[in-house]
Structure formats: C-alpha cells, structure tokens
Short mmCIF file of C-alpha atoms in Angstrom, two decimals:
data_model
loop_
_atom_site.label_atom_id
_atom_site.label_comp_id
_atom_site.label_asym_id
_atom_site.label_seq_id
_atom_site.Cartn_x
_atom_site.Cartn_y
_atom_site.Cartn_z
CA UNK A 1 0.00 0.00 0.00
CA UNK A 2 1.56 3.22 -1.10
CA UNK A 3 0.74 6.23 1.12
CA UNK A 4 -2.72 7.47 0.14
CA UNK A 5 -3.26 10.10 2.83
CA UNK A 6 -1.69 13.37 3.84
CA UNK A 7 -0.51 11.64 7.00
CA UNK A 8 1.65 8.96 5.45
CA UNK A 9 2.97 10.96 2.53
CA UNK A 10 4.12 13.78 4.76
CA UNK A 11 5.45 11.52 7.46
CA UNK A 12 7.58 9.82 4.82
CA UNK A 13 8.98 13.21 3.90
CA UNK A 14 9.30 14.46 7.45
CA UNK A 15 10.70 11.48 9.27
CA UNK A 16 14.47 11.52 9.24
CA UNK A 17 14.76 9.74 12.58
CA UNK A 18 13.83 6.31 11.22
CA UNK A 19 17.01 4.32 10.66
CA UNK A 20 16.98 0.90 9.11
CA UNK A 21 18.45 -2.08 10.90
CA UNK A 22 18.91 -0.40 14.28
CA UNK A 23 16.89 -3.12 16.01
CA UNK A 24 18.58 -6.13 14.46
CA UNK A 25 19.24 -9.09 16.69
CA UNK A 26 22.97 -9.25 17.34
CA UNK A 27 24.61 -12.66 16.85
CA UNK A 28 25.75 -14.11 20.20
CA UNK A 29 29.45 -14.75 20.54
CA UNK A 30 28.90 -18.51 20.88
CA UNK A 31 25.33 -19.22 19.82
CA UNK A 32 23.77 -22.47 20.91
CA UNK A 33 22.23 -24.62 18.16
CA UNK A 34 18.95 -24.33 20.07
CA UNK A 35 19.12 -20.55 20.46
CA UNK A 36 15.93 -19.14 18.82
CA UNK A 37 17.72 -16.12 17.34
CA UNK A 38 20.36 -18.26 15.66
CA UNK A 39 17.77 -20.79 14.55
CA UNK A 40 15.70 -17.95 13.09
CA UNK A 41 18.67 -16.80 11.03
CA UNK A 42 19.40 -20.36 9.93
CA UNK A 43 15.79 -20.91 8.81
CA UNK A 44 15.83 -17.62 6.90
CA UNK A 45 18.90 -18.84 5.03
CA UNK A 46 17.43 -22.31 4.38
CA UNK A 47 13.79 -21.58 3.55
CA UNK A 48 12.54 -19.56 0.60
CA UNK A 49 11.01 -16.32 1.85
CA UNK A 50 8.39 -14.78 -0.43
CA UNK A 51 7.09 -11.34 0.55
CA UNK A 52 3.75 -10.54 -1.04
CA UNK A 53 4.13 -6.77 -1.29
CA UNK A 54 7.20 -4.52 -1.57
CA UNK A 55 6.87 -1.00 -3.00
CA UNK A 56 10.32 -0.57 -4.55
CA UNK A 57 9.20 0.40 -8.10
CA UNK A 58 7.29 3.53 -7.09
CA UNK A 59 9.95 4.41 -4.51
CA UNK A 60 12.50 4.48 -7.35
CA UNK A 61 10.16 6.27 -9.76
CA UNK A 62 9.73 9.12 -7.28
CA UNK A 63 13.49 9.84 -7.45
CA UNK A 64 14.49 9.69 -11.09
CA UNK A 65 17.57 11.55 -12.30
CA UNK A 66 17.78 13.90 -15.30
CA UNK A 67 18.41 10.89 -17.54
CA UNK A 68 15.20 9.22 -16.36
CA UNK A 69 17.09 6.53 -14.43
CA UNK A 70 16.59 5.90 -10.69
CA UNK A 71 19.03 7.80 -8.49
CA UNK A 72 19.18 4.84 -6.07
CA UNK A 73 20.81 1.54 -6.99
CA UNK A 74 19.10 -1.20 -4.99
CA UNK A 75 21.71 -3.69 -6.21
CA UNK A 76 23.94 -1.94 -3.67
CA UNK A 77 23.26 -0.97 -0.05
CA UNK A 78 21.14 2.17 -0.05
CA UNK A 79 20.90 4.90 2.57
CA UNK A 80 17.13 5.09 2.22
CA UNK A 81 14.24 2.70 1.80
CA UNK A 82 13.54 -0.74 3.20
CA UNK A 83 14.87 -2.93 0.37
CA UNK A 84 18.22 -3.44 -1.31
CA UNK A 85 20.17 -6.51 -2.35
CA UNK A 86 22.64 -6.66 0.58
CA UNK A 87 19.84 -6.39 3.13
CA UNK A 88 17.71 -8.91 1.24
CA UNK A 89 20.58 -11.41 1.41
CA UNK A 90 21.11 -10.66 5.09
CA UNK A 91 17.42 -11.31 5.83
CA UNK A 92 17.08 -14.34 3.57
CA UNK A 93 14.53 -12.77 1.21
CA UNK A 94 14.22 -14.82 -1.99
CA UNK A 95 11.06 -13.60 -3.75
CA UNK A 96 9.89 -9.99 -3.64
CA UNK A 97 6.50 -9.32 -5.17
CA UNK A 98 7.22 -5.89 -6.60
CA UNK A 99 4.18 -3.64 -6.39
CA UNK A 100 3.21 -2.03 -9.68
CA UNK A 101 1.36 0.74 -7.87
CA UNK A 102 -1.22 2.86 -9.71
CA UNK A 103 -2.39 5.93 -7.72
CA UNK A 104 -6.14 6.46 -7.74
CA UNK A 105 -5.76 9.75 -9.62
CA UNK A 106 -4.91 7.78 -12.77
CA UNK A 107 -8.43 6.38 -12.73
CA UNK A 108 -9.65 9.91 -13.45
CA UNK A 109 -6.94 11.48 -15.60
CA UNK A 110 -6.03 8.37 -17.62
CA UNK A 111 -2.66 6.77 -18.27
CA UNK A 112 -2.99 3.92 -15.75
CA UNK A 113 -1.99 1.16 -18.18
CA UNK A 114 0.93 3.19 -19.48
CA UNK A 115 2.17 3.80 -15.92
CA UNK A 116 1.91 0.10 -15.12
CA UNK A 117 3.90 -0.83 -18.21
CA UNK A 118 6.57 1.74 -17.35
CA UNK A 119 6.95 0.37 -13.81
CA UNK A 120 7.22 -3.18 -15.14
CA UNK A 121 9.90 -1.90 -17.53
CA UNK A 122 11.73 -0.42 -14.54
CA UNK A 123 11.70 -3.73 -12.63
CA UNK A 124 12.85 -5.68 -15.67
CA UNK A 125 15.68 -3.17 -16.16
CA UNK A 126 16.76 -3.66 -12.53
CA UNK A 127 16.97 -7.41 -13.11
CA UNK A 128 18.87 -7.03 -16.40
CA UNK A 129 21.28 -4.57 -14.83
CA UNK A 130 22.39 -6.97 -12.10
CA UNK A 131 21.83 -10.48 -13.50
CA UNK A 132 24.09 -12.04 -10.88
CA UNK A 133 21.84 -10.65 -8.12
CA UNK A 134 18.30 -10.35 -9.48
CA UNK A 135 16.03 -12.29 -11.81
CA UNK A 136 12.39 -12.11 -12.84
CA UNK A 137 10.09 -14.90 -11.63
CA UNK A 138 7.03 -15.70 -13.70
CA UNK A 139 6.33 -19.02 -11.96
CA UNK A 140 7.03 -20.85 -8.73
CA UNK A 141 9.53 -23.02 -10.62
CA UNK A 142 11.45 -19.95 -11.79
CA UNK A 143 11.41 -18.54 -8.27
CA UNK A 144 12.82 -21.78 -6.85
CA UNK A 145 15.49 -21.97 -9.56
CA UNK A 146 16.53 -18.37 -8.97
CA UNK A 147 16.86 -19.08 -5.27
CA UNK A 148 19.05 -22.12 -5.94
CA UNK A 149 21.27 -19.85 -8.05
CA UNK A 150 21.55 -17.33 -5.22
CA UNK A 151 19.42 -14.66 -6.89
CA UNK A 152 16.62 -12.54 -5.47
CA UNK A 153 13.49 -12.96 -7.58
CA UNK A 154 11.23 -10.14 -8.69
CA UNK A 155 7.63 -11.28 -9.09
CA UNK A 156 5.05 -8.71 -10.18
CA UNK A 157 1.77 -7.66 -8.62
CA UNK A 158 -0.31 -4.75 -9.89
CA UNK A 159 -1.71 -2.66 -7.02
CA UNK A 160 -4.93 -1.18 -8.40
CA UNK A 161 -6.85 -2.80 -11.22
CA UNK A 162 -7.29 0.66 -12.73
CA UNK A 163 -4.32 -0.40 -14.87
CA UNK A 164 -6.72 -2.60 -16.84
CA UNK A 165 -8.67 0.53 -17.75
CA UNK A 166 -11.88 -0.55 -19.53
CA UNK A 167 -10.36 -3.25 -21.74
CA UNK A 168 -10.67 -6.87 -20.70
CA UNK A 169 -7.84 -7.82 -23.07
CA UNK A 170 -5.43 -5.89 -20.86
CA UNK A 171 -5.67 -8.69 -18.28
CA UNK A 172 -3.97 -11.08 -20.73
CA UNK A 173 -1.53 -8.31 -21.69
CA UNK A 174 -0.34 -8.02 -18.11
CA UNK A 175 -0.17 -11.79 -17.72
CA UNK A 176 2.19 -11.89 -20.69
CA UNK A 177 4.25 -9.17 -19.05
CA UNK A 178 4.71 -11.38 -16.00
CA UNK A 179 2.08 -9.98 -13.61
CA UNK A 180 1.00 -12.72 -11.22
CA UNK A 181 -1.52 -10.92 -9.05
CA UNK A 182 -3.74 -7.87 -9.38
CA UNK A 183 -5.15 -5.96 -6.41
CA UNK A 184 -8.56 -5.04 -7.79
CA UNK A 185 -8.61 -1.49 -6.42
CA UNK A 186 -6.70 0.82 -4.08
CA UNK A 187 -7.77 3.89 -2.10
CA UNK A 188 -10.92 4.77 -4.09
CA UNK A 189 -13.66 2.88 -5.87
CA UNK A 190 -12.61 2.18 -9.45
CA UNK A 191 -14.15 0.54 -12.50
CA UNK A 192 -13.79 -2.92 -10.91
CA UNK A 193 -14.52 -2.66 -7.22
CA UNK A 194 -15.37 -0.63 -4.15
CA UNK A 195 -12.43 0.28 -1.89
CA UNK A 196 -12.15 -0.13 1.87
CA UNK A 197 -10.87 3.42 2.33
CA UNK A 198 -13.86 4.92 0.49
CA UNK A 199 -16.16 4.96 3.51
CA UNK A 200 -18.95 6.99 1.93
CA UNK A 201 -21.49 5.83 -0.62
CA UNK A 202 -20.36 2.64 -2.34
CA UNK A 203 -20.28 2.78 -6.12
CA UNK A 204 -20.98 -0.91 -6.75
CA UNK A 205 -21.89 -2.44 -3.38
CA UNK A 206 -18.99 -4.82 -4.02
CA UNK A 207 -17.62 -5.69 -7.45
CA UNK A 208 -18.85 -4.05 -10.63
CA UNK A 209 -20.19 -6.23 -13.45
CA UNK A 210 -16.92 -5.52 -15.28
CA UNK A 211 -14.98 -6.43 -12.13
CA UNK A 212 -16.61 -9.87 -12.09
CA UNK A 213 -15.61 -10.31 -15.75
CA UNK A 214 -12.05 -9.34 -14.82
CA UNK A 215 -11.96 -11.92 -12.00
CA UNK A 216 -13.08 -14.60 -14.47
CA UNK A 217 -10.43 -13.49 -16.97
CA UNK A 218 -7.73 -13.52 -14.29
CA UNK A 219 -8.74 -17.10 -13.49
CA UNK A 220 -8.58 -17.95 -17.19
CA UNK A 221 -5.10 -16.56 -17.84
CA UNK A 222 -3.48 -17.43 -14.51
CA UNK A 223 -3.31 -14.25 -12.42
CA UNK A 224 -4.05 -14.41 -8.68
CA UNK A 225 -6.95 -12.28 -7.43
CA UNK A 226 -5.77 -9.98 -4.61
CA UNK A 227 -8.47 -8.70 -2.23
CA UNK A 228 -6.35 -6.29 -0.17
CA UNK A 229 -7.81 -2.75 -0.24
CA UNK A 230 -11.30 -4.01 -1.16
CA UNK A 231 -14.48 -3.26 0.77
CA UNK A 232 -15.98 -6.15 2.73
CA UNK A 233 -18.70 -6.76 0.16
CA UNK A 234 -16.15 -6.69 -2.65
CA UNK A 235 -13.93 -9.23 -0.87
CA UNK A 236 -16.91 -11.48 -0.28
CA UNK A 237 -17.93 -11.29 -3.95
CA UNK A 238 -14.38 -11.77 -5.23
CA UNK A 239 -14.03 -14.96 -3.17
CA UNK A 240 -17.40 -16.19 -4.41
CA UNK A 241 -16.70 -15.28 -8.06
CA UNK A 242 -13.22 -16.76 -8.29
CA UNK A 243 -12.92 -20.41 -9.30
CA UNK A 244 -9.53 -20.63 -7.57
CA UNK A 245 -8.10 -19.43 -4.24
CA UNK A 246 -7.51 -15.71 -3.72
CA UNK A 247 -4.90 -13.86 -1.68
CA UNK A 248 -4.85 -10.77 0.47
CA UNK A 249 -1.32 -9.71 -0.43
CA UNK A 250 -0.80 -7.21 2.41
CA UNK A 251 -3.63 -7.15 4.95
CA UNK A 252 -3.60 -7.77 8.69
CA UNK A 253 -6.40 -8.81 11.08
CA UNK A 254 -9.23 -6.43 11.95
CA UNK A 255 -9.59 -8.28 15.26
CA UNK A 256 -6.75 -6.06 16.57
CA UNK A 257 -7.95 -2.80 14.93
CA UNK A 258 -11.76 -2.70 15.24
CA UNK A 259 -13.41 -0.43 12.67
CA UNK A 260 -10.38 -0.38 10.34
CA UNK A 261 -11.89 -1.91 7.20
CA UNK A 262 -8.56 -2.01 5.40
CA UNK A 263 -7.71 -4.96 7.65
CA UNK A 264 -9.62 -8.17 7.07
CA UNK A 265 -12.38 -9.37 9.40
CA UNK A 266 -12.59 -12.81 10.98
CA UNK A 267 -15.58 -13.64 8.79
CA UNK A 268 -13.64 -12.80 5.64
CA UNK A 269 -10.47 -14.56 6.81
CA UNK A 270 -12.65 -17.66 7.07
CA UNK A 271 -14.07 -16.99 3.60
CA UNK A 272 -10.61 -16.58 2.03
CA UNK A 273 -9.36 -19.71 3.77
CA UNK A 274 -12.50 -21.64 2.86
CA UNK A 275 -11.60 -21.15 -0.80
CA UNK A 276 -8.01 -22.23 -0.10
CA UNK A 277 -6.56 -18.71 -0.06
CA UNK A 278 -3.92 -16.90 2.00
CA UNK A 279 -3.93 -13.76 4.16
CA UNK A 280 -0.47 -12.15 4.03
CA UNK A 281 0.22 -10.00 7.07
CA UNK A 282 1.05 -6.29 6.61
CA UNK A 283 3.87 -4.98 8.85
CA UNK A 284 2.70 -1.34 9.17
CA UNK A 285 2.14 -0.36 12.81
CA UNK A 286 -1.27 1.12 11.97
CA UNK A 287 -2.31 -2.31 10.69
CA UNK A 288 -0.95 -4.10 13.75
CA UNK A 289 -2.04 -2.19 16.85
CA UNK A 290 -5.04 -0.12 17.85
CA UNK A 291 -2.78 2.49 19.47
CA UNK A 292 -0.84 3.13 16.25
CA UNK A 293 -4.02 3.04 14.18
CA UNK A 294 -5.66 5.67 16.40
CA UNK A 295 -2.49 7.78 16.30
CA UNK A 296 -2.57 7.90 12.51
CA UNK A 297 -6.10 9.27 12.66
CA UNK A 298 -5.03 11.90 15.20
CA UNK A 299 -2.06 13.18 13.22
CA UNK A 300 -4.07 13.14 9.99
CA UNK A 301 -6.73 15.32 11.61
CA UNK A 302 -4.14 17.65 13.15
CA UNK A 303 -2.45 18.15 9.78
CA UNK A 304 -5.70 18.65 7.92
CA UNK A 305 -6.83 21.24 10.47
CA UNK A 306 -3.47 23.03 10.25
CA UNK A 307 -3.56 23.06 6.46
CA UNK A 308 -7.18 24.26 6.34
CA UNK A 309 -6.58 27.08 8.80
CA UNK A 310 -3.68 28.40 6.73
CA UNK A 311 -4.87 27.46 3.26
CA UNK A 312 -1.87 25.19 2.68
CA UNK A 313 -1.39 22.57 -0.02
CA UNK A 314 -0.34 19.03 0.89
CA UNK A 315 3.22 19.53 -0.39
CA UNK A 316 3.82 22.90 1.30
CA UNK A 317 7.05 23.31 3.34
CA UNK A 318 5.05 24.80 6.20
CA UNK A 319 2.90 21.68 6.47
CA UNK A 320 5.99 19.49 6.29
CA UNK A 321 7.56 21.48 9.15
CA UNK A 322 4.36 21.06 11.16
CA UNK A 323 4.50 17.31 10.60
CA UNK A 324 8.12 17.17 11.76
CA UNK A 325 7.26 19.14 14.90
CA UNK A 326 4.21 17.00 15.63
CA UNK A 327 6.26 13.80 15.31
CA UNK A 328 8.89 15.11 17.73
CA UNK A 329 6.30 16.14 20.30
CA UNK A 330 3.98 13.15 19.80
CA UNK A 331 6.04 10.10 18.77
CA UNK A 332 4.28 7.35 16.86
CA UNK A 333 3.59 4.37 19.16
CA UNK A 334 5.34 1.76 17.05
CA UNK A 335 4.25 -1.86 17.05
CA UNK A 336 6.80 -4.60 17.62
CA UNK A 337 7.78 -7.76 15.77
CA UNK A 338 5.76 -9.66 18.38
CA UNK A 339 2.62 -7.90 17.11
CA UNK A 340 3.19 -9.36 13.63
CA UNK A 341 3.41 -12.77 15.27
CA UNK A 342 0.13 -12.03 17.09
CA UNK A 343 -1.61 -11.51 13.74
CA UNK A 344 -0.11 -14.73 12.39
CA UNK A 345 -1.30 -16.51 15.54
CA UNK A 346 -4.80 -15.13 15.04
CA UNK A 347 -5.10 -16.40 11.47
CA UNK A 348 -3.69 -19.79 12.46
CA UNK A 349 -6.16 -20.14 15.35
CA UNK A 350 -9.06 -19.15 13.10
CA UNK A 351 -8.33 -21.18 9.97
CA UNK A 352 -5.07 -23.12 10.33
CA UNK A 353 -1.44 -22.85 9.32
CA UNK A 354 -2.12 -23.22 5.57
CA UNK A 355 -3.70 -19.79 5.14
CA UNK A 356 -1.22 -17.16 6.35
CA UNK A 357 1.84 -15.54 4.77
CA UNK A 358 3.98 -12.40 4.75
CA UNK A 359 3.05 -9.17 2.95
CA UNK A 360 5.25 -6.58 4.63
CA UNK A 361 4.41 -3.45 2.63
CA UNK A 362 8.10 -2.50 2.86
CA UNK A 363 8.70 0.86 1.16
CA UNK A 364 4.95 1.50 1.39
CA UNK A 365 4.41 2.28 5.09
CA UNK A 366 7.69 4.06 5.81
CA UNK A 367 8.50 4.94 9.43
CA UNK A 368 5.45 3.07 10.74
CA UNK A 369 7.30 -0.27 10.47
CA UNK A 370 7.48 -2.15 13.78
CA UNK A 371 10.47 -2.45 16.08
CA UNK A 372 12.39 -5.50 14.95
CA UNK A 373 11.06 -5.50 11.37
CA UNK A 374 12.44 -2.27 9.93
CA UNK A 375 13.60 -3.65 6.59
CA UNK A 376 14.18 -6.81 4.56
CA UNK A 377 17.19 -7.80 6.68
CA UNK A 378 14.99 -8.58 9.67
CA UNK A 379 12.75 -11.52 8.74
CA UNK A 380 14.88 -13.72 11.06
CA UNK A 381 13.56 -11.70 14.01
CA UNK A 382 10.04 -12.81 13.16
CA UNK A 383 11.13 -16.41 12.78
CA UNK A 384 12.76 -16.19 16.22
CA UNK A 385 9.47 -15.08 17.79
CA UNK A 386 7.55 -17.82 16.00
CA UNK A 387 10.04 -20.42 17.22
CA UNK A 388 9.70 -19.11 20.77
CA UNK A 389 5.93 -19.53 20.44
CA UNK A 390 6.27 -23.17 19.46
CA UNK A 391 5.95 -23.05 15.68
CA UNK A 392 7.75 -25.92 13.99
CA UNK A 393 10.03 -25.62 11.00
CA UNK A 394 7.40 -26.98 8.61
CA UNK A 395 4.93 -24.35 9.86
CA UNK A 396 7.43 -21.52 9.39
CA UNK A 397 8.24 -22.71 5.88
CA UNK A 398 4.54 -22.53 4.98
CA UNK A 399 4.33 -18.99 6.36
CA UNK A 400 7.56 -17.95 4.63
CA UNK A 401 6.50 -19.04 1.14
CA UNK A 402 4.83 -22.43 1.02
CA UNK A 403 1.26 -21.18 1.33
CA UNK A 404 1.46 -18.45 -1.31
CA UNK A 405 3.41 -20.76 -3.62
CA UNK A 406 0.60 -23.31 -3.30
CA UNK A 407 -2.02 -20.75 -4.36
CA UNK A 408 0.21 -19.46 -7.17
CA UNK A 409 0.59 -23.00 -8.52
CA UNK A 410 -3.13 -23.73 -8.20
CA UNK A 411 -3.95 -20.60 -10.20
CA UNK A 412 -1.40 -21.56 -12.86
CA UNK A 413 -2.71 -25.14 -13.06
CA UNK A 414 -6.30 -23.95 -13.43
CA UNK A 415 -5.32 -21.68 -16.32
CA UNK A 416 -3.29 -24.42 -17.98
CA UNK A 417 -6.22 -26.85 -17.79
CA UNK A 418 -8.60 -24.62 -19.71
#
C-alpha cells in the first residue's frame, strides 16, 4: 500500500529519525544450536522467503535523475528505503512481489496502463542490470530456480486494477508481461470494485459487473486475485466469483484494529481460507495495533486542520515542518515484531497454518514499520518469535513461502487446464 493520505505521505517526507536495521538481533558470541535467534537466522537462510508486497518500483520512480534513471541503486546498499540486495541477502529474502502501484488519480486522468507498463519496464531493467543478483520470476519453478542460483526474484503484482482501464484484453496483456496478481482497487472505488478506504457511498456495493468479468479473466489466464484494499462486500464477492483461491497480499487482522476496514475481518479470513486462499500480514504499525491506528487518525486530523486554517497545499514546506514538529512532540507508538506474530497466531487459530503468509508493505508504510522489522534484513527476528511460540520448521516454511506458492501453482494449473 503506497501512502494514500496526507498523513503517510508527509510523514515519509518528514521522518528523518527512522534508521533501518537499528533493532537487528545481534549474533551471540557462541550461539547455541537451540538458540531461537540463531535458529531464526538459519531458517531464513534455508527456507525460501516470499514477501507478497514490496513498494520498490514507485519508490525508485519518485526519485528519477535527469536521464530518467533511478538515483538509487538497490543492487547496492542504499541509505534510504527498506529494500536493497545486501539487506535482502542478510534477511534471507528470496522472492519480492514488486508492487506495480497505480495511484487512484490515474483512474480519473487516464494513463494507468501506461504507468503500469513503465513500472514493469523499470523492474525488468533492474533485473537485467544486475543479473548475478536479481532475476524475474514468472512461476514458482522460476522462483525456486533463482533461489538455488543465489538470486533474489522479482515477481510482479499490480496494485490497483485501474491499470486494466476498460479493456478486458489488458488482463492477458499483463499476464504476458509477468504480472501474477492484481489488487482489484486501491484507495478509491474504481471501475472494478469498491475500496475499503472509500467509507462513503459505495459505487458498486462490491464488485462491478466488469470487475466480475475481470476476475473470471484472471482465473482464465493465470493471475491471482488480490483482495487487499477491497471493501468487505467486494472481498466477499471476489471470493465467491473466483474459481480458484484468492490472496490478500498485504492485509492484517481487523480483530486487533476494530473499525479499520482495510484490515480483514474474521468472517472474511474464514471466507478466504474456505476457498483455499492466504492472508499475508502487513507490517505497518497502523495495521498491527489499535494504538498506532488511532495515532494515525489523530495526526491526519491535526495536519488537515493546520492546512485548512492556513490554506496550505499538501506539499507545502510549512505543512511538512508542522508534521516534523508533531512527530517530535507526539512520537508514533510503534508496534513490535511480536505484534506481527500475534496476527499470524490469530489467522492460524481461526483457519489453520495453511492460510497465512507475509506481505510486509516495505517501502509503502515508511516509518510506521514495527520495532524488529524495519527492513528486509529482519525476517529472522520474526522467525525467532515464532520459534519461541512453538511453531515448527514446517509451519514456518509454509508462512515464509509455502502457502502463497501453493495458491500461485493452483492458479497456474487452473489456467493451464482450460
């Protein structure tokens, strides 16, 4: 989820205090083989980790140089952001679903498909530029092979089905380009679906007629249906309409954040799991804890009031300075890595170990990331907590990648059988 509010976009600009990796677990001098921290690092090295949502493409697009090339090289260690190759290797990340993010404004002004194609081009160029480090993954088999060769895979997921525009044939176009899931909408209702953030009058009361056609076409060509960002009715209808399992690529549990529709309810977790799908837990603090979620509403209101009183635009320096001051005086109550484990626990207790995965939203939620999971180097911290809570290695492997790989393969097999 790219920032879609004044709060997150300005906090990303204003927060210079967030450093990456400052909460990493230090390796003991003589670690015991049974030490959970060391075991967590060992499992991260041994198991394939697939993260369902990382916002690197738009992060790079926002900082292009005069030649149109990104000013950051994620093949090297970067000073900013949550993802780069050295940190991915350190954390054991194998498969990054790169978010092809389409802001809602493109639904109105046009150009959504063109933007999606340009972001796919950017990801492919990253892989071509460092072939010893990165490779595209269009299938689970390719992802496994890349991992065996020591490469980090880039899989593709479009965040906002507005990229399809009003042409059903664009679904097959994006499948040919390597897209393996599509989030049907984002922060506003679009031509396919109602959005969770659009709390006013619903446009479709779920999916649009065209949205249901798109779901059927995604099933036909082999693209996973992603229900993150959808309204409750839209999620329910997407699950019912799809002939194969669906995913929520970066959604946490509403049980911990009552009233926050962007997270998924217990009823809908059961519905997704009942179809064989996977809920992939978002790492943003506002998704994880009620305190952080309430804080985001408070700072959003404070900034909107400040801007309204002074007639300021969202990108004004004065509003940015206000955000910096507010953050200093009222620090964000960050969640912790243990809170991510709580959400995993909740899904497992509701529907079993086969229906939960990881969808961090790295580079999409900025300084709201929890203590202990600040960037892609820190997945071992989560594995440590899961080990301490009694999860076995087979369970952790399912969470790390096994569950989403199963859905990915089921979707591919269904398309191949038609």
